[in-house]
Tab-separated table of C-alpha atoms in Angstrom:
chain	number	residue	atom	x	y	z
V	257	UNK	CA	0.000	0.000	0.000
V	258	UNK	CA	1.310	3.458	-0.846
V	259	UNK	CA	2.635	5.491	2.055
V	260	UNK	CA	1.725	8.785	0.405
V	261	UNK	CA	-0.607	11.144	2.252
V	262	UNK	CA	-1.676	8.796	5.013
V	263	UNK	CA	-3.436	10.591	7.857
V	264	UNK	CA	-3.866	8.716	11.132
V	265	UNK	CA	-5.896	9.920	14.114
V	266	UNK	CA	-4.514	8.531	17.364
V	267	UNK	CA	-6.598	8.407	20.554
V	268	UNK	CA	-5.171	7.686	24.020
V	269	UNK	CA	-7.332	7.235	27.142
V	270	UNK	CA	-5.632	4.563	29.227
V	271	UNK	CA	-5.369	6.481	32.514
V	272	UNK	CA	-6.067	10.095	33.447
V	273	UNK	CA	-5.073	11.979	30.275
V	274	UNK	CA	-7.386	12.316	27.297
V	275	UNK	CA	-5.245	12.756	24.194
V	276	UNK	CA	-5.638	12.930	20.422
V	277	UNK	CA	-3.049	13.333	17.694
V	278	UNK	CA	-3.026	13.550	13.912
V	279	UNK	CA	-0.070	12.066	12.030
V	280	UNK	CA	0.799	12.511	8.370
V	281	UNK	CA	3.240	9.969	6.917
V	282	UNK	CA	5.039	9.515	10.230
V	283	UNK	CA	5.191	13.189	11.222
V	284	UNK	CA	3.003	14.721	13.921
V	285	UNK	CA	0.667	17.509	12.848
V	286	UNK	CA	-1.052	17.878	16.227
V	287	UNK	CA	-0.762	16.403	19.699
V	288	UNK	CA	-3.438	17.542	22.158
V	289	UNK	CA	-3.648	16.405	25.782
V	290	UNK	CA	-6.309	17.243	28.389
V	291	UNK	CA	-4.966	16.438	31.863
V	292	UNK	CA	-7.194	15.755	34.854
V	293	UNK	CA	-6.185	17.807	37.901
V	294	UNK	CA	-8.865	16.457	40.240
V	295	UNK	CA	-6.859	13.334	41.172
V	296	UNK	CA	-4.281	15.422	43.061
V	297	UNK	CA	-6.886	15.911	45.807
V	298	UNK	CA	-6.933	12.148	46.407
V	299	UNK	CA	-3.216	11.400	46.140
V	300	UNK	CA	-3.722	9.110	43.139
V	301	UNK	CA	-5.919	8.388	40.143
V	302	UNK	CA	-9.559	7.623	40.969
V	303	UNK	CA	-10.781	5.334	38.140
V	304	UNK	CA	-14.423	6.413	38.167
V	305	UNK	CA	-13.527	10.105	38.085
V	306	UNK	CA	-11.038	9.427	35.300
V	307	UNK	CA	-13.587	7.722	33.039
V	308	UNK	CA	-16.139	10.507	33.598
V	309	UNK	CA	-13.543	13.145	32.694
V	310	UNK	CA	-12.658	11.228	29.523
V	311	UNK	CA	-16.306	11.336	28.484
V	312	UNK	CA	-16.292	15.112	28.901
V	313	UNK	CA	-12.942	15.673	27.195
V	314	UNK	CA	-12.774	13.277	24.271
V	315	UNK	CA	-14.961	15.155	21.766
V	316	UNK	CA	-13.304	18.582	22.217
V	317	UNK	CA	-9.810	17.038	22.312
V	318	UNK	CA	-10.318	15.127	19.050
V	319	UNK	CA	-11.938	18.175	17.452
V	320	UNK	CA	-8.982	20.334	18.485
V	321	UNK	CA	-6.418	17.823	17.188
V	322	UNK	CA	-8.068	17.709	13.755
V	323	UNK	CA	-8.406	21.500	13.671
V	324	UNK	CA	-4.745	22.103	14.581
V	325	UNK	CA	-3.661	19.545	11.964
V	326	UNK	CA	-5.435	21.646	9.343
V	327	UNK	CA	-7.377	18.763	7.824
V	328	UNK	CA	-10.955	17.533	7.763
V	329	UNK	CA	-12.288	14.265	9.166
V	330	UNK	CA	-12.865	13.134	5.589
V	331	UNK	CA	-9.094	13.095	4.975
V	332	UNK	CA	-8.404	10.573	7.760
V	333	UNK	CA	-7.302	7.147	6.528
V	334	UNK	CA	-7.642	5.288	9.849
V	335	UNK	CA	-8.240	5.728	13.560
V	336	UNK	CA	-5.835	4.197	16.073
V	337	UNK	CA	-6.809	3.854	19.720
V	338	UNK	CA	-5.374	2.425	22.943
V	339	UNK	CA	-6.786	-1.044	23.529
V	340	UNK	CA	-4.825	-1.521	26.772
V	341	UNK	CA	-3.326	-1.887	29.257
V	342	UNK	CA	-4.877	0.688	31.552
V	343	UNK	CA	-7.965	1.509	33.603
V	344	UNK	CA	-10.929	-0.349	32.106
V	345	UNK	CA	-13.401	2.519	32.427
V	346	UNK	CA	-10.990	4.931	30.770
V	347	UNK	CA	-10.120	2.487	27.995
V	348	UNK	CA	-13.814	1.901	27.261
V	349	UNK	CA	-14.370	5.599	26.562
V	350	UNK	CA	-11.567	5.768	24.000
V	351	UNK	CA	-12.406	2.406	22.468
V	352	UNK	CA	-16.108	3.199	22.043
V	353	UNK	CA	-15.432	6.626	20.568
V	354	UNK	CA	-12.815	5.306	18.119
V	355	UNK	CA	-15.079	2.467	16.969
V	356	UNK	CA	-18.005	4.809	16.429
V	357	UNK	CA	-15.987	7.419	14.536
V	358	UNK	CA	-14.282	4.828	12.331
V	359	UNK	CA	-17.638	3.228	11.567
V	360	UNK	CA	-19.195	6.585	10.739
V	361	UNK	CA	-16.321	7.594	8.459
V	362	UNK	CA	-16.080	4.086	6.949
V	363	UNK	CA	-12.326	3.889	7.563
V	364	UNK	CA	-10.139	1.220	9.214
V	365	UNK	CA	-9.852	0.854	12.977
V	366	UNK	CA	-6.443	0.042	14.520
V	367	UNK	CA	-5.991	-1.207	18.093
V	368	UNK	CA	-2.747	-0.272	19.861
V	369	UNK	CA	-0.906	-1.663	22.863
V	370	UNK	CA	-0.094	1.306	25.098
V	371	UNK	CA	3.321	-0.096	26.054
V	372	UNK	CA	4.266	-0.647	22.414
V	373	UNK	CA	3.306	2.977	21.896
V	374	UNK	CA	5.886	4.133	24.442
V	375	UNK	CA	8.550	2.104	22.654
V	376	UNK	CA	7.622	2.989	19.083
V	377	UNK	CA	7.376	6.712	19.924
V	378	UNK	CA	11.072	6.680	19.011
V	379	UNK	CA	10.054	6.205	15.372
V	380	UNK	CA	8.050	9.410	15.059
V	381	UNK	CA	9.757	11.560	12.431
V	382	UNK	CA	11.152	14.407	14.495
V	383	UNK	CA	14.070	16.622	13.494
V	384	UNK	CA	17.088	16.209	15.758
V	385	UNK	CA	16.036	12.839	17.194
V	386	UNK	CA	17.782	9.629	16.142
V	387	UNK	CA	15.826	6.396	15.755
V	388	UNK	CA	17.263	3.262	17.424
V	389	UNK	CA	18.388	0.437	15.115
V	390	UNK	CA	17.090	-3.104	15.547
V	391	UNK	CA	17.666	-4.925	17.770
V	392	UNK	CA	17.568	-2.584	20.769
V	393	UNK	CA	16.591	-2.716	24.417
V	394	UNK	CA	13.667	-0.578	25.550
V	395	UNK	CA	13.150	0.350	29.171
V	396	UNK	CA	9.559	1.443	29.756
V	397	UNK	CA	9.146	3.208	33.089
V	398	UNK	CA	5.876	4.737	34.244
V	399	UNK	CA	3.424	4.930	37.103
V	400	UNK	CA	2.105	1.471	36.332
V	401	UNK	CA	4.926	-0.287	34.495
V	402	UNK	CA	8.630	-1.042	34.708
V	403	UNK	CA	9.914	-3.293	31.946
V	404	UNK	CA	12.974	-4.102	29.901
V	405	UNK	CA	11.940	-5.193	26.420
V	406	UNK	CA	14.047	-6.683	23.635
V	407	UNK	CA	12.870	-5.125	20.373
V	408	UNK	CA	13.831	-7.028	17.206
V	409	UNK	CA	11.357	-5.299	14.916
V	410	UNK	CA	8.378	-2.942	15.135
V	411	UNK	CA	6.075	-5.700	16.331
V	412	UNK	CA	8.584	-8.322	17.449
V	413	UNK	CA	9.047	-7.493	21.135
V	414	UNK	CA	9.949	-9.706	24.090
V	415	UNK	CA	9.724	-8.650	27.741
V	416	UNK	CA	12.947	-9.869	29.382
V	417	UNK	CA	12.491	-8.141	32.733
V	418	UNK	CA	9.652	-6.474	34.633
V	419	UNK	CA	8.568	-5.442	38.113
V	420	UNK	CA	7.187	-8.144	40.384
V	421	UNK	CA	5.279	-5.599	42.493
V	422	UNK	CA	5.313	-1.791	42.401
V	423	UNK	CA	6.372	0.151	39.312
V	424	UNK	CA	9.085	2.790	39.469
V	425	UNK	CA	6.499	5.578	39.221
V	426	UNK	CA	4.761	4.176	42.294
V	427	UNK	CA	8.100	4.170	44.131
V	428	UNK	CA	8.429	7.897	43.466
V	429	UNK	CA	4.802	8.708	44.306
V	430	UNK	CA	4.638	6.621	47.481
V	431	UNK	CA	7.955	8.007	48.703
V	432	UNK	CA	6.642	11.477	47.991
V	433	UNK	CA	3.473	10.769	49.950
V	434	UNK	CA	5.575	9.699	52.939
V	435	UNK	CA	7.407	13.029	52.695
V	436	UNK	CA	4.162	15.012	52.451
V	437	UNK	CA	4.616	15.970	48.807
V	438	UNK	CA	1.701	16.324	46.414
V	439	UNK	CA	0.624	13.940	43.648
V	440	UNK	CA	2.264	13.117	41.340
V	441	UNK	CA	5.418	13.337	43.441
V	442	UNK	CA	7.949	12.318	40.780
V	443	UNK	CA	8.472	15.790	39.247
V	444	UNK	CA	8.808	17.396	42.708
V	445	UNK	CA	11.346	14.793	43.853
V	446	UNK	CA	13.286	15.314	40.624
V	447	UNK	CA	13.348	19.085	41.129
V	448	UNK	CA	14.450	18.846	44.761
V	449	UNK	CA	16.984	16.113	44.009
V	450	UNK	CA	18.907	18.575	41.853
V	451	UNK	CA	19.398	20.730	44.967
V	452	UNK	CA	20.365	17.930	47.370
V	453	UNK	CA	23.177	15.511	48.146
V	454	UNK	CA	22.399	12.100	46.549
V	455	UNK	CA	24.667	10.327	49.035
V	456	UNK	CA	23.348	12.000	52.183
V	457	UNK	CA	21.281	8.955	53.142
V	458	UNK	CA	21.651	5.336	52.087
V	459	UNK	CA	18.787	3.063	51.109
V	460	UNK	CA	19.273	-0.629	50.435
V	461	UNK	CA	18.610	-1.797	46.885
V	462	UNK	CA	16.148	-4.725	46.689
V	463	UNK	CA	17.816	-7.994	45.729
V	464	UNK	CA	15.898	-9.494	42.814
V	465	UNK	CA	17.325	-12.202	40.573
V	466	UNK	CA	17.737	-11.710	36.855
V	467	UNK	CA	16.302	-8.696	35.077
V	468	UNK	CA	13.172	-8.300	37.185
V	469	UNK	CA	12.535	-5.345	39.488
V	470	UNK	CA	10.987	-4.851	42.925
V	471	UNK	CA	10.156	-1.519	44.539
V	472	UNK	CA	7.734	-2.414	47.343
V	473	UNK	CA	10.582	-3.127	49.775
V	474	UNK	CA	12.266	0.130	48.834
V	475	UNK	CA	9.095	2.072	49.612
V	476	UNK	CA	8.886	0.359	53.019
V	477	UNK	CA	12.539	1.174	53.716
V	478	UNK	CA	11.864	4.854	53.030
V	479	UNK	CA	8.829	4.754	55.347
V	480	UNK	CA	10.745	3.201	58.262
V	481	UNK	CA	13.681	5.554	57.726
V	482	UNK	CA	11.480	8.657	57.828
V	483	UNK	CA	9.512	7.424	60.841
V	484	UNK	CA	12.720	6.732	62.757
V	485	UNK	CA	14.313	10.077	61.938
V	486	UNK	CA	11.142	12.108	62.599
V	487	UNK	CA	10.796	10.427	65.990
V	488	UNK	CA	14.255	11.696	66.886
V	489	UNK	CA	13.761	15.101	65.224
V	490	UNK	CA	10.208	16.274	64.381
V	491	UNK	CA	11.641	18.765	61.870
V	492	UNK	CA	13.781	16.190	60.071
V	493	UNK	CA	11.825	16.226	56.781
V	494	UNK	CA	11.693	20.012	56.509
V	495	UNK	CA	15.387	20.370	57.367
V	496	UNK	CA	16.585	17.638	54.985
V	497	UNK	CA	13.961	17.424	52.233
V	498	UNK	CA	16.286	18.107	49.299
V	499	UNK	CA	18.856	15.576	50.526
V	500	UNK	CA	16.159	12.951	51.159
V	501	UNK	CA	14.761	13.424	47.643
V	502	UNK	CA	18.230	13.280	46.116
V	503	UNK	CA	19.039	10.069	48.012
V	504	UNK	CA	15.732	8.438	47.025
V	505	UNK	CA	16.204	9.330	43.367
V	506	UNK	CA	19.864	8.226	43.404
V	507	UNK	CA	18.864	4.795	44.716
V	508	UNK	CA	16.028	4.325	42.217
V	509	UNK	CA	18.303	5.320	39.341
V	510	UNK	CA	20.922	2.886	40.608
V	511	UNK	CA	18.392	0.043	40.535
V	512	UNK	CA	17.435	0.833	36.933
V	513	UNK	CA	21.010	1.229	35.703
V	514	UNK	CA	22.146	-2.008	37.387
V	515	UNK	CA	19.440	-3.948	35.546
V	516	UNK	CA	20.269	-2.300	32.229
V	517	UNK	CA	23.946	-3.173	32.658
V	518	UNK	CA	22.942	-6.794	33.238
V	519	UNK	CA	20.582	-6.741	30.242
V	520	UNK	CA	23.281	-5.448	27.876
V	521	UNK	CA	25.673	-8.094	29.191
V	522	UNK	CA	23.180	-10.926	28.719
V	523	UNK	CA	21.932	-9.860	25.282
V	524	UNK	CA	25.001	-8.191	23.841
V	525	UNK	CA	22.757	-5.315	22.699
V	526	UNK	CA	24.234	-1.858	23.273
V	527	UNK	CA	21.389	0.331	21.983
V	528	UNK	CA	19.028	1.462	24.753
V	529	UNK	CA	15.781	3.411	24.314
V	530	UNK	CA	13.596	4.670	27.144
V	531	UNK	CA	9.938	5.569	27.281
V	532	UNK	CA	7.070	6.131	29.693
V	533	UNK	CA	6.244	9.017	31.978
V	534	UNK	CA	9.127	8.459	34.400
V	535	UNK	CA	11.617	8.767	31.526
V	536	UNK	CA	10.958	12.509	31.790
V	537	UNK	CA	12.990	12.412	35.023
V	538	UNK	CA	16.156	14.466	34.481
V	539	UNK	CA	18.260	12.286	36.765
V	540	UNK	CA	17.384	9.122	34.863
V	541	UNK	CA	18.054	10.798	31.529
V	542	UNK	CA	21.452	12.016	32.694
V	543	UNK	CA	22.390	8.615	34.137
V	544	UNK	CA	21.579	6.957	30.804
V	545	UNK	CA	23.646	9.508	28.884
V	546	UNK	CA	26.521	9.062	31.362
V	547	UNK	CA	26.298	5.328	30.703
V	548	UNK	CA	27.403	5.935	27.128
V	549	UNK	CA	30.865	6.797	28.433
V	550	UNK	CA	30.892	4.386	31.380
V	551	UNK	CA	29.381	1.295	29.802
V	552	UNK	CA	29.662	1.848	26.057
V	553	UNK	CA	25.976	1.816	25.227
V	554	UNK	CA	24.077	4.230	22.970
V	555	UNK	CA	21.046	5.953	24.475
V	556	UNK	CA	17.871	7.064	22.685
V	557	UNK	CA	15.558	9.481	24.485
V	558	UNK	CA	12.348	10.667	22.776
V	559	UNK	CA	11.119	14.238	22.637
V	560	UNK	CA	9.770	15.254	26.049
V	561	UNK	CA	6.130	15.492	24.928
V	562	UNK	CA	6.279	11.899	23.657
V	563	UNK	CA	7.391	10.436	27.008
V	564	UNK	CA	4.292	10.884	29.158
V	565	UNK	CA	0.957	9.414	28.030
V	566	UNK	CA	0.144	10.994	24.681
V	567	UNK	CA	-1.664	10.172	21.456
V	568	UNK	CA	1.292	10.765	19.124
V	569	UNK	CA	2.755	7.436	20.233
V	570	UNK	CA	-0.591	5.769	19.488
V	571	UNK	CA	-0.666	7.410	16.062
V	572	UNK	CA	2.809	6.138	15.108
V	573	UNK	CA	1.855	2.561	16.004
V	574	UNK	CA	-1.333	3.061	14.001
V	575	UNK	CA	0.665	4.330	11.034
V	576	UNK	CA	3.068	1.370	11.116
V	577	UNK	CA	0.164	-1.077	11.417
V	578	UNK	CA	-1.663	0.701	8.587
V	579	UNK	CA	1.308	0.109	6.271
V	580	UNK	CA	1.043	-3.607	7.078
V	581	UNK	CA	-2.738	-3.682	6.668
V	582	UNK	CA	-3.124	-4.788	10.293
V	583	UNK	CA	-6.621	-3.592	11.185
V	584	UNK	CA	-9.060	-4.375	14.004
V	585	UNK	CA	-12.655	-5.483	13.662
V	586	UNK	CA	-15.610	-3.547	15.074
V	587	UNK	CA	-16.035	-6.187	17.806
V	588	UNK	CA	-12.602	-5.419	19.288
V	589	UNK	CA	-12.737	-4.913	23.074
V	590	UNK	CA	-10.529	-3.067	25.554
V	591	UNK	CA	-8.145	-5.109	27.719
V	592	UNK	CA	-7.000	-3.650	31.036
V	593	UNK	CA	-4.119	-6.149	31.385
V	594	UNK	CA	-2.998	-6.345	27.778
V	595	UNK	CA	0.524	-7.713	27.400
V	596	UNK	CA	3.172	-6.912	24.828
């Protein structure tokens, strides 16, 4: 099938961001995201509130994406949507809307794995950003996922390591909650870590065999540490917040880098790409770049707006599937625990 003038509408609604993007032949024309602020009041995403907000946001977000792209709905060649994984109520909103719009426009429907989207975001045509060669290792790090994936081709992916409990994003958020920081805590910890001493306090790294991760024990260690220190000095957090954040982030980064070092050793692959919301963390990005000199690997980091949940990454998967004629049927259903 010709790749000329292919317009793909991507829709993402897996968690608490409603997003839509229009892609033309691999390049992004628009990328609109409506974030939901209400969850900050509860210290985490409330699924029912998220799905209701998606229902309110999806029509204006899609309308805005098409308007910014400067095209009409009639020019769309296919609609790609997030099938999973994610919150079921949120996924259902995006899935139902995409199916209805595709049916009404009489164009193909393309289902997308959210985690593949994070990985294939590296293949969006963007000036100044290099695309990783096959095979490469992808580390997807977010609020709900921590994985190391061997990528041999666009749709030939194998998970070789993943978390057995909490994801790295949860480690940041739960540590932040212990320290009295708002939600999400990751960006605040990152900002304060830049002002603190990363070796001020030591936290034990969880011992997990192979390439798998564990962060639940780390979270508990932070809790016990803070409780002990606050008992001795009620002002401990306020007096040492930057150093605590720096030490927490330093330990988490160390866990990730240790596993990547092992993965490159076991696979012999020296090309490493990262994706997912936590890959926006400046400390993690710097550690990966430093690894190029220390460990000899090559790092690929996507444009910032393509790291957190967004529809551009759904659109690129849709585009690549469109070229292969890989379409979904109208009876396709969302899957909250969809695997790569």
